[in-house]
PDB file of C-alpha atoms in Angstrom:
ATOM      1  CA  ALA U 120     -57.964-152.767 -38.157  1.00 76.00           C
ATOM      2  CA  GLN U 121     -60.011-154.140 -41.001  1.00 83.00           C
ATOM      3  CA  LYS U 122     -58.779-153.561 -44.510  1.00 92.00           C
ATOM      4  CA  ILE U 123     -59.811-154.718 -47.978  1.00 96.00           C
ATOM      5  CA  THR U 124     -57.433-154.432 -50.925  1.00 96.00           C
ATOM      6  CA  GLN U 125     -58.353-154.775 -54.573  1.00 97.00           C
ATOM      7  CA  THR U 126     -55.233-154.272 -56.641  1.00 95.00           C
ATOM      8  CA  GLN U 127     -56.806-154.377 -60.119  1.00 95.00           C
ATOM      9  CA  PRO U 128     -58.401-151.033 -60.976  1.00 93.00           C
ATOM     10  CA  GLY U 129     -59.521-152.385 -64.350  1.00 95.00           C
ATOM     11  CA  MET U 130     -59.778-155.760 -66.082  1.00 94.00           C
ATOM     12  CA  PHE U 131     -60.673-156.826 -69.591  1.00 96.00           C
ATOM     13  CA  VAL U 132     -62.111-160.227 -70.482  1.00 97.00           C
ATOM     14  CA  GLN U 133     -63.390-161.736 -73.680  1.00 97.00           C
ATOM     15  CA  GLU U 134     -67.032-162.729 -73.733  1.00 97.00           C
ATOM     16  CA  LYS U 135     -67.577-166.379 -72.685  1.00 97.00           C
ATOM     17  CA  GLU U 136     -64.216-166.592 -70.950  1.00 97.00           C
ATOM     18  CA  ALA U 137     -63.638-166.820 -67.200  1.00 97.00           C
ATOM     19  CA  VAL U 138     -62.132-163.986 -65.190  1.00 97.00           C
ATOM     20  CA  THR U 139     -60.732-163.719 -61.662  1.00 98.00           C
ATOM     21  CA  LEU U 140     -61.008-160.535 -59.652  1.00 98.00           C
ATOM     22  CA  ASP U 141     -58.542-160.327 -56.793  1.00 98.00           C
ATOM     23  CA  CYS U 142     -59.289-159.398 -53.199  1.00 98.00           C
ATOM     24  CA  THR U 143     -57.108-159.564 -50.117  1.00 97.00           C
ATOM     25  CA  TYR U 144     -58.166-158.596 -46.649  1.00 96.00           C
ATOM     26  CA  ASP U 145     -56.770-158.012 -43.223  1.00 95.00           C
ATOM     27  CA  THR U 146     -58.446-158.531 -39.889  1.00 91.00           C
ATOM     28  CA  SER U 147     -57.484-159.684 -36.427  1.00 88.00           C
ATOM     29  CA  ASP U 148     -60.919-161.182 -35.820  1.00 86.00           C
ATOM     30  CA  PRO U 149     -61.025-164.950 -36.501  1.00 85.00           C
ATOM     31  CA  SER U 150     -64.727-164.704 -37.375  1.00 85.00           C
ATOM     32  CA  TYR U 151     -65.814-162.641 -40.333  1.00 88.00           C
ATOM     33  CA  GLY U 152     -67.820-162.690 -43.516  1.00 90.00           C
ATOM     34  CA  LEU U 153     -66.668-161.787 -47.002  1.00 93.00           C
ATOM     35  CA  PHE U 154     -68.981-160.412 -49.696  1.00 94.00           C
ATOM     36  CA  TRP U 155     -68.840-159.401 -53.317  1.00 96.00           C
ATOM     37  CA  TYR U 156     -71.069-156.732 -54.802  1.00 95.00           C
ATOM     38  CA  LYS U 157     -71.599-155.638 -58.398  1.00 96.00           C
ATOM     39  CA  GLN U 158     -72.222-151.999 -59.290  1.00 93.00           C
ATOM     40  CA  PRO U 159     -73.365-151.455 -62.902  1.00 93.00           C
ATOM     41  CA  SER U 160     -73.074-148.053 -64.532  1.00 91.00           C
ATOM     42  CA  SER U 161     -76.598-147.295 -63.364  1.00 88.00           C
ATOM     43  CA  GLY U 162     -75.182-147.138 -59.824  1.00 87.00           C
ATOM     44  CA  GLU U 163     -77.074-149.711 -57.778  1.00 88.00           C
ATOM     45  CA  MET U 164     -75.234-152.205 -55.558  1.00 90.00           C
ATOM     46  CA  ILE U 165     -76.090-155.833 -56.190  1.00 92.00           C
ATOM     47  CA  PHE U 166     -75.114-158.567 -53.739  1.00 92.00           C
ATOM     48  CA  LEU U 167     -73.434-161.495 -55.525  1.00 95.00           C
ATOM     49  CA  ILE U 168     -71.897-163.979 -53.141  1.00 95.00           C
ATOM     50  CA  TYR U 169     -70.890-164.585 -49.532  1.00 92.00           C
ATOM     51  CA  GLN U 170     -68.141-166.589 -47.803  1.00 92.00           C
ATOM     52  CA  GLY U 171     -67.850-167.154 -44.061  1.00 89.00           C
ATOM     53  CA  SER U 172     -64.477-167.458 -42.415  1.00 89.00           C
ATOM     54  CA  TYR U 173     -65.321-170.891 -41.031  1.00 86.00           C
ATOM     55  CA  ASP U 174     -66.823-172.265 -44.217  1.00 86.00           C
ATOM     56  CA  GLN U 175     -64.926-175.332 -45.358  1.00 86.00           C
ATOM     57  CA  GLN U 176     -65.993-175.076 -48.968  1.00 91.00           C
ATOM     58  CA  ASN U 177     -65.742-172.214 -51.424  1.00 94.00           C
ATOM     59  CA  ALA U 178     -69.028-170.433 -52.041  1.00 94.00           C
ATOM     60  CA  THR U 179     -70.721-170.680 -55.428  1.00 96.00           C
ATOM     61  CA  GLU U 180     -73.735-168.845 -56.851  1.00 94.00           C
ATOM     62  CA  GLY U 181     -74.483-169.664 -60.457  1.00 96.00           C
ATOM     63  CA  ARG U 182     -71.627-168.299 -62.584  1.00 97.00           C
ATOM     64  CA  TYR U 183     -69.964-166.757 -59.545  1.00 97.00           C
ATOM     65  CA  SER U 184     -67.577-168.604 -57.278  1.00 97.00           C
ATOM     66  CA  LEU U 185     -65.330-167.395 -54.521  1.00 97.00           C
ATOM     67  CA  ASN U 186     -61.783-168.732 -54.292  1.00 96.00           C
ATOM     68  CA  PHE U 187     -61.235-168.465 -50.551  1.00 95.00           C
ATOM     69  CA  GLN U 188     -57.682-168.963 -49.291  1.00 95.00           C
ATOM     70  CA  LYS U 189     -57.798-168.222 -45.597  1.00 93.00           C
ATOM     71  CA  ALA U 190     -54.096-168.558 -44.881  1.00 93.00           C
ATOM     72  CA  ARG U 191     -53.333-166.032 -47.616  1.00 95.00           C
ATOM     73  CA  LYS U 192     -56.289-163.851 -46.587  1.00 95.00           C
ATOM     74  CA  SER U 193     -57.577-163.761 -50.110  1.00 97.00           C
ATOM     75  CA  ALA U 194     -61.135-164.041 -51.422  1.00 97.00           C
ATOM     76  CA  ASN U 195     -61.003-163.826 -55.195  1.00 98.00           C
ATOM     77  CA  LEU U 196     -64.181-163.718 -57.262  1.00 98.00           C
ATOM     78  CA  VAL U 197     -64.308-165.982 -60.297  1.00 98.00           C
ATOM     79  CA  ILE U 198     -66.874-165.244 -62.995  1.00 98.00           C
ATOM     80  CA  SER U 199     -67.250-168.074 -65.475  1.00 96.00           C
ATOM     81  CA  ALA U 200     -68.536-167.668 -69.040  1.00 95.00           C
ATOM     82  CA  SER U 201     -68.467-163.870 -68.958  1.00 97.00           C
ATOM     83  CA  GLN U 202     -71.380-162.009 -70.507  1.00 97.00           C
ATOM     84  CA  LEU U 203     -71.576-158.453 -71.819  1.00 97.00           C
ATOM     85  CA  GLY U 204     -73.893-157.628 -68.925  1.00 96.00           C
ATOM     86  CA  ASP U 205     -71.108-158.470 -66.495  1.00 97.00           C
ATOM     87  CA  SER U 206     -69.369-155.214 -67.385  1.00 97.00           C
ATOM     88  CA  ALA U 207     -69.504-153.285 -64.115  1.00 97.00           C
ATOM     89  CA  MET U 208     -67.590-152.285 -61.024  1.00 96.00           C
ATOM     90  CA  TYR U 209     -67.052-155.110 -58.551  1.00 97.00           C
ATOM     91  CA  PHE U 210     -66.477-154.529 -54.858  1.00 96.00           C
ATOM     92  CA  CYS U 211     -65.064-156.943 -52.311  1.00 97.00           C
ATOM     93  CA  ALA U 212     -66.288-156.335 -48.773  1.00 95.00           C
ATOM     94  CA  MET U 213     -65.929-157.702 -45.262  1.00 93.00           C
ATOM     95  CA  ARG U 214     -67.772-157.636 -41.977  1.00 88.00           C
ATOM     96  CA  GLU U 215     -66.391-158.887 -38.683  1.00 81.00           C
ATOM     97  CA  THR U 216     -68.458-160.953 -36.277  1.00 71.00           C
ATOM     98  CA  GLY U 217     -70.563-158.843 -33.979  1.00 71.00           C
ATOM     99  CA  GLY U 218     -69.948-155.809 -36.121  1.00 75.00           C
ATOM    100  CA  PHE U 219     -72.503-154.026 -38.194  1.00 81.00           C
ATOM    101  CA  LYS U 220     -70.479-152.117 -40.702  1.00 84.00           C
ATOM    102  CA  THR U 221     -69.288-153.622 -43.935  1.00 88.00           C
ATOM    103  CA  ILE U 222     -66.031-152.233 -45.258  1.00 92.00           C
ATOM    104  CA  PHE U 223     -65.402-152.130 -48.981  1.00 95.00           C
ATOM    105  CA  GLY U 224     -62.401-152.307 -51.231  1.00 96.00           C
ATOM    106  CA  ALA U 225     -61.707-149.701 -53.902  1.00 95.00           C
ATOM    107  CA  GLY U 226     -63.302-151.881 -56.557  1.00 95.00           C
ATOM    108  CA  THR U 227     -62.311-153.409 -59.898  1.00 97.00           C
ATOM    109  CA  ARG U 228     -63.918-152.240 -63.109  1.00 96.00           C
ATOM    110  CA  LEU U 229     -64.549-155.183 -65.421  1.00 98.00           C
ATOM    111  CA  PHE U 230     -64.951-154.714 -69.146  1.00 97.00           C
ATOM    112  CA  VAL U 231     -66.341-157.638 -71.144  1.00 97.00           C
ATOM    113  CA  LYS U 232     -65.442-157.530 -74.848  1.00 96.00           C
ATOM    114  CA  ALA U 233     -67.647-159.018 -77.533  1.00 93.00           C
TER     115      ALA U 233
ATOM    116  CA  GLU L 149     -88.120-160.125 -55.132  1.00 71.00           C
ATOM    117  CA  PRO L 150     -88.372-157.597 -52.264  1.00 72.00           C
ATOM    118  CA  GLU L 151     -86.026-154.658 -52.533  1.00 90.00           C
ATOM    119  CA  VAL L 152     -84.817-151.592 -50.690  1.00 94.00           C
ATOM    120  CA  THR L 153     -86.275-148.417 -52.175  1.00 95.00           C
ATOM    121  CA  GLN L 154     -84.781-144.943 -51.874  1.00 96.00           C
ATOM    122  CA  THR L 155     -86.208-141.552 -52.657  1.00 95.00           C
ATOM    123  CA  PRO L 156     -85.428-139.252 -54.282  1.00 95.00           C
ATOM    124  CA  SER L 157     -83.076-140.697 -56.871  1.00 94.00           C
ATOM    125  CA  HIS L 158     -81.373-137.307 -57.206  1.00 96.00           C
ATOM    126  CA  GLN L 159     -81.414-134.382 -54.787  1.00 96.00           C
ATOM    127  CA  VAL L 160     -79.916-130.992 -55.522  1.00 97.00           C
ATOM    128  CA  THR L 161     -79.539-128.695 -52.523  1.00 95.00           C
ATOM    129  CA  GLN L 162     -77.926-125.377 -51.753  1.00 96.00           C
ATOM    130  CA  MET L 163     -74.978-125.452 -49.379  1.00 96.00           C
ATOM    131  CA  GLY L 164     -76.093-124.840 -45.811  1.00 96.00           C
ATOM    132  CA  GLN L 165     -79.547-126.307 -46.326  1.00 97.00           C
ATOM    133  CA  GLU L 166     -80.884-129.382 -44.580  1.00 97.00           C
ATOM    134  CA  VAL L 167     -81.673-132.487 -46.598  1.00 97.00           C
ATOM    135  CA  ILE L 168     -83.555-135.671 -45.735  1.00 97.00           C
ATOM    136  CA  LEU L 169     -82.909-138.847 -47.658  1.00 97.00           C
ATOM    137  CA  ARG L 170     -85.568-141.503 -47.427  1.00 96.00           C
ATOM    138  CA  CYS L 171     -85.437-145.266 -47.532  1.00 96.00           C
ATOM    139  CA  VAL L 172     -87.917-148.104 -47.267  1.00 96.00           C
ATOM    140  CA  PRO L 173     -85.999-151.232 -46.186  1.00 95.00           C
ATOM    141  CA  ILE L 174     -87.104-154.763 -46.976  1.00 93.00           C
ATOM    142  CA  SER L 175     -90.087-155.441 -44.750  1.00 89.00           C
ATOM    143  CA  ASN L 176     -88.809-158.339 -42.624  1.00 86.00           C
ATOM    144  CA  HIS L 177     -85.349-156.878 -42.164  1.00 89.00           C
ATOM    145  CA  LEU L 178     -84.319-155.640 -38.756  1.00 87.00           C
ATOM    146  CA  TYR L 179     -80.976-153.938 -39.406  1.00 90.00           C
ATOM    147  CA  PHE L 180     -80.649-150.741 -41.380  1.00 93.00           C
ATOM    148  CA  TYR L 181     -77.620-148.917 -42.684  1.00 95.00           C
ATOM    149  CA  TRP L 182     -76.485-145.846 -44.533  1.00 97.00           C
ATOM    150  CA  TYR L 183     -73.400-145.742 -46.713  1.00 97.00           C
ATOM    151  CA  ARG L 184     -72.022-143.084 -48.991  1.00 96.00           C
ATOM    152  CA  GLN L 185     -69.902-143.199 -52.121  1.00 94.00           C
ATOM    153  CA  ILE L 186     -68.152-140.054 -53.250  1.00 94.00           C
ATOM    154  CA  LEU L 187     -67.804-140.073 -57.041  1.00 89.00           C
ATOM    155  CA  GLY L 188     -65.062-142.452 -58.132  1.00 83.00           C
ATOM    156  CA  GLN L 189     -64.255-143.572 -54.601  1.00 87.00           C
ATOM    157  CA  LYS L 190     -65.032-146.553 -52.423  1.00 88.00           C
ATOM    158  CA  VAL L 191     -68.239-147.145 -50.525  1.00 93.00           C
ATOM    159  CA  GLU L 192     -67.973-145.866 -46.935  1.00 95.00           C
ATOM    160  CA  PHE L 193     -70.021-146.953 -43.928  1.00 94.00           C
ATOM    161  CA  LEU L 194     -71.875-144.194 -42.123  1.00 96.00           C
ATOM    162  CA  VAL L 195     -74.204-145.760 -39.568  1.00 96.00           C
ATOM    163  CA  SER L 196     -76.158-148.847 -38.606  1.00 93.00           C
ATOM    164  CA  PHE L 197     -79.485-148.855 -36.814  1.00 93.00           C
ATOM    165  CA  TYR L 198     -81.228-151.588 -34.884  1.00 89.00           C
ATOM    166  CA  ASN L 199     -84.076-151.653 -32.410  1.00 86.00           C
ATOM    167  CA  ASN L 200     -84.646-147.924 -32.772  1.00 88.00           C
ATOM    168  CA  GLU L 201     -81.137-146.900 -31.930  1.00 92.00           C
ATOM    169  CA  ILE L 202     -77.753-146.480 -33.533  1.00 94.00           C
ATOM    170  CA  SER L 203     -75.732-149.670 -33.156  1.00 90.00           C
ATOM    171  CA  GLU L 204     -72.543-148.469 -34.800  1.00 91.00           C
ATOM    172  CA  LYS L 205     -71.320-145.333 -36.546  1.00 93.00           C
ATOM    173  CA  SER L 206     -68.205-144.226 -38.334  1.00 93.00           C
ATOM    174  CA  GLU L 207     -66.116-141.130 -37.757  1.00 93.00           C
ATOM    175  CA  ILE L 208     -67.823-139.601 -40.789  1.00 94.00           C
ATOM    176  CA  PHE L 209     -71.166-139.688 -38.987  1.00 96.00           C
ATOM    177  CA  ASP L 210     -70.754-136.562 -36.886  1.00 94.00           C
ATOM    178  CA  ASP L 211     -73.311-134.205 -35.353  1.00 94.00           C
ATOM    179  CA  GLN L 212     -74.268-133.021 -38.809  1.00 96.00           C
ATOM    180  CA  PHE L 213     -75.946-136.346 -39.448  1.00 97.00           C
ATOM    181  CA  SER L 214     -78.899-138.057 -37.828  1.00 97.00           C
ATOM    182  CA  VAL L 215     -81.038-141.091 -38.586  1.00 96.00           C
ATOM    183  CA  GLU L 216     -84.591-141.874 -37.708  1.00 94.00           C
ATOM    184  CA  ARG L 217     -87.186-144.546 -38.199  1.00 91.00           C
ATOM    185  CA  PRO L 218     -90.286-142.380 -37.977  1.00 85.00           C
ATOM    186  CA  ASP L 219     -92.730-145.212 -38.600  1.00 86.00           C
ATOM    187  CA  GLY L 220     -92.735-148.936 -39.258  1.00 77.00           C
ATOM    188  CA  SER L 221     -91.503-148.707 -42.806  1.00 85.00           C
ATOM    189  CA  ASN L 222     -89.329-145.641 -43.412  1.00 92.00           C
ATOM    190  CA  PHE L 223     -85.708-145.028 -42.454  1.00 95.00           C
ATOM    191  CA  THR L 224     -84.289-141.559 -42.988  1.00 96.00           C
ATOM    192  CA  LEU L 225     -80.915-139.876 -43.051  1.00 97.00           C
ATOM    193  CA  LYS L 226     -80.895-136.164 -42.250  1.00 97.00           C
ATOM    194  CA  ILE L 227     -77.945-133.969 -43.073  1.00 97.00           C
ATOM    195  CA  ARG L 228     -78.038-130.572 -41.391  1.00 95.00           C
ATOM    196  CA  SER L 229     -76.295-127.580 -42.906  1.00 94.00           C
ATOM    197  CA  THR L 230     -74.937-129.401 -45.931  1.00 96.00           C
ATOM    198  CA  LYS L 231     -71.418-128.800 -47.197  1.00 95.00           C
ATOM    199  CA  LEU L 232     -69.966-129.132 -50.674  1.00 96.00           C
ATOM    200  CA  GLU L 233     -68.088-132.265 -49.599  1.00 95.00           C
ATOM    201  CA  ASP L 234     -71.379-133.971 -48.725  1.00 96.00           C
ATOM    202  CA  SER L 235     -71.976-134.414 -52.448  1.00 97.00           C
ATOM    203  CA  ALA L 236     -72.046-138.169 -52.986  1.00 97.00           C
ATOM    204  CA  MET L 237     -74.251-141.156 -53.688  1.00 96.00           C
ATOM    205  CA  TYR L 238     -75.962-142.238 -50.485  1.00 97.00           C
ATOM    206  CA  PHE L 239     -77.003-145.861 -50.182  1.00 96.00           C
ATOM    207  CA  CYS L 240     -79.472-147.306 -47.743  1.00 96.00           C
ATOM    208  CA  ALA L 241     -79.159-151.001 -46.950  1.00 95.00           C
ATOM    209  CA  SER L 242     -80.960-153.521 -44.802  1.00 93.00           C
ATOM    210  CA  SER L 243     -80.353-157.045 -43.595  1.00 89.00           C
ATOM    211  CA  GLU L 244     -82.133-159.787 -41.755  1.00 84.00           C
ATOM    212  CA  ALA L 245     -81.452-160.607 -38.150  1.00 67.00           C
ATOM    213  CA  HIS L 246     -77.823-161.507 -37.658  1.00 62.00           C
ATOM    214  CA  ARG L 247     -77.929-165.268 -37.347  1.00 58.00           C
ATOM    215  CA  PHE L 248     -74.620-166.420 -36.069  1.00 56.00           C
ATOM    216  CA  ARG L 249     -73.375-169.656 -37.555  1.00 54.00           C
ATOM    217  CA  GLY L 250     -69.976-170.948 -36.620  1.00 51.00           C
ATOM    218  CA  GLY L 251     -69.384-167.679 -34.824  1.00 48.00           C
ATOM    219  CA  TYR L 252     -70.015-165.189 -37.585  1.00 47.00           C
ATOM    220  CA  SER L 253     -72.846-163.212 -39.030  1.00 57.00           C
ATOM    221  CA  ASN L 254     -73.723-164.350 -42.501  1.00 66.00           C
ATOM    222  CA  GLN L 255     -76.418-161.966 -43.535  1.00 77.00           C
ATOM    223  CA  PRO L 256     -75.648-159.867 -46.597  1.00 84.00           C
ATOM    224  CA  GLN L 257     -76.779-156.284 -46.678  1.00 88.00           C
ATOM    225  CA  HIS L 258     -79.150-155.510 -49.509  1.00 91.00           C
ATOM    226  CA  PHE L 259     -78.714-152.066 -50.992  1.00 93.00           C
ATOM    227  CA  GLY L 260     -81.132-149.625 -52.527  1.00 94.00           C
ATOM    228  CA  ASP L 261     -80.418-147.901 -55.816  1.00 93.00           C
ATOM    229  CA  GLY L 262     -79.029-144.865 -54.010  1.00 95.00           C
ATOM    230  CA  THR L 263     -79.761-141.154 -53.853  1.00 96.00           C
ATOM    231  CA  ARG L 264     -77.346-138.916 -55.679  1.00 96.00           C
ATOM    232  CA  LEU L 265     -76.918-135.793 -53.538  1.00 97.00           C
ATOM    233  CA  SER L 266     -75.489-132.719 -55.224  1.00 97.00           C
ATOM    234  CA  ILE L 267     -74.620-129.732 -53.058  1.00 96.00           C
ATOM    235  CA  LEU L 268     -74.298-126.417 -54.904  1.00 95.00           C
TER     236      LEU L 268
END
């Protein structure tokens, strides 16, 4: 069965520093996609970055990068040069090939300090 | 940038009443989804919809729930005889056609801002 685990309920980071949000997953399907979403206090879900299970390189999108370690089944999100606006809940998610549903982790709340 | 829109932003309903949550997916998207997030908990998949039929549903999506695409733009979630435990944020999402590259689907689902449903 699919499972996403985010072990950090809350994280603090100083403005302008980098932060890593952890995500591990479990699936028996060799083909899957991994996603990160940001949920600000206003409640909307914002897609950040995607990594495919067969991708050879780690995904990057601006200040976001995904540290994908397939053998360890981890897909950590790295935010470089944190900004105050990065304070939000961050969800790791996964979808298996041929499937339609995306399953989400419990989320990590990130607090960026000025 | 095109976005998924949901109405209303907040719905308050008496227990036992029917409620319809509305969504307008991104226009060129072909796959539509509903998720819910009970306050303080993780986002849970309810149902996916493609080609005018349900493609996948979770165990949460029982006979109380139904989805419909009544016209070319709207996608609705109906909850019959609402219960207190239906109180949650309901998210609609849509995605492009699932292009399979290297054996996996790489289309992210784009979410609306959600409808906060409060059952009294």
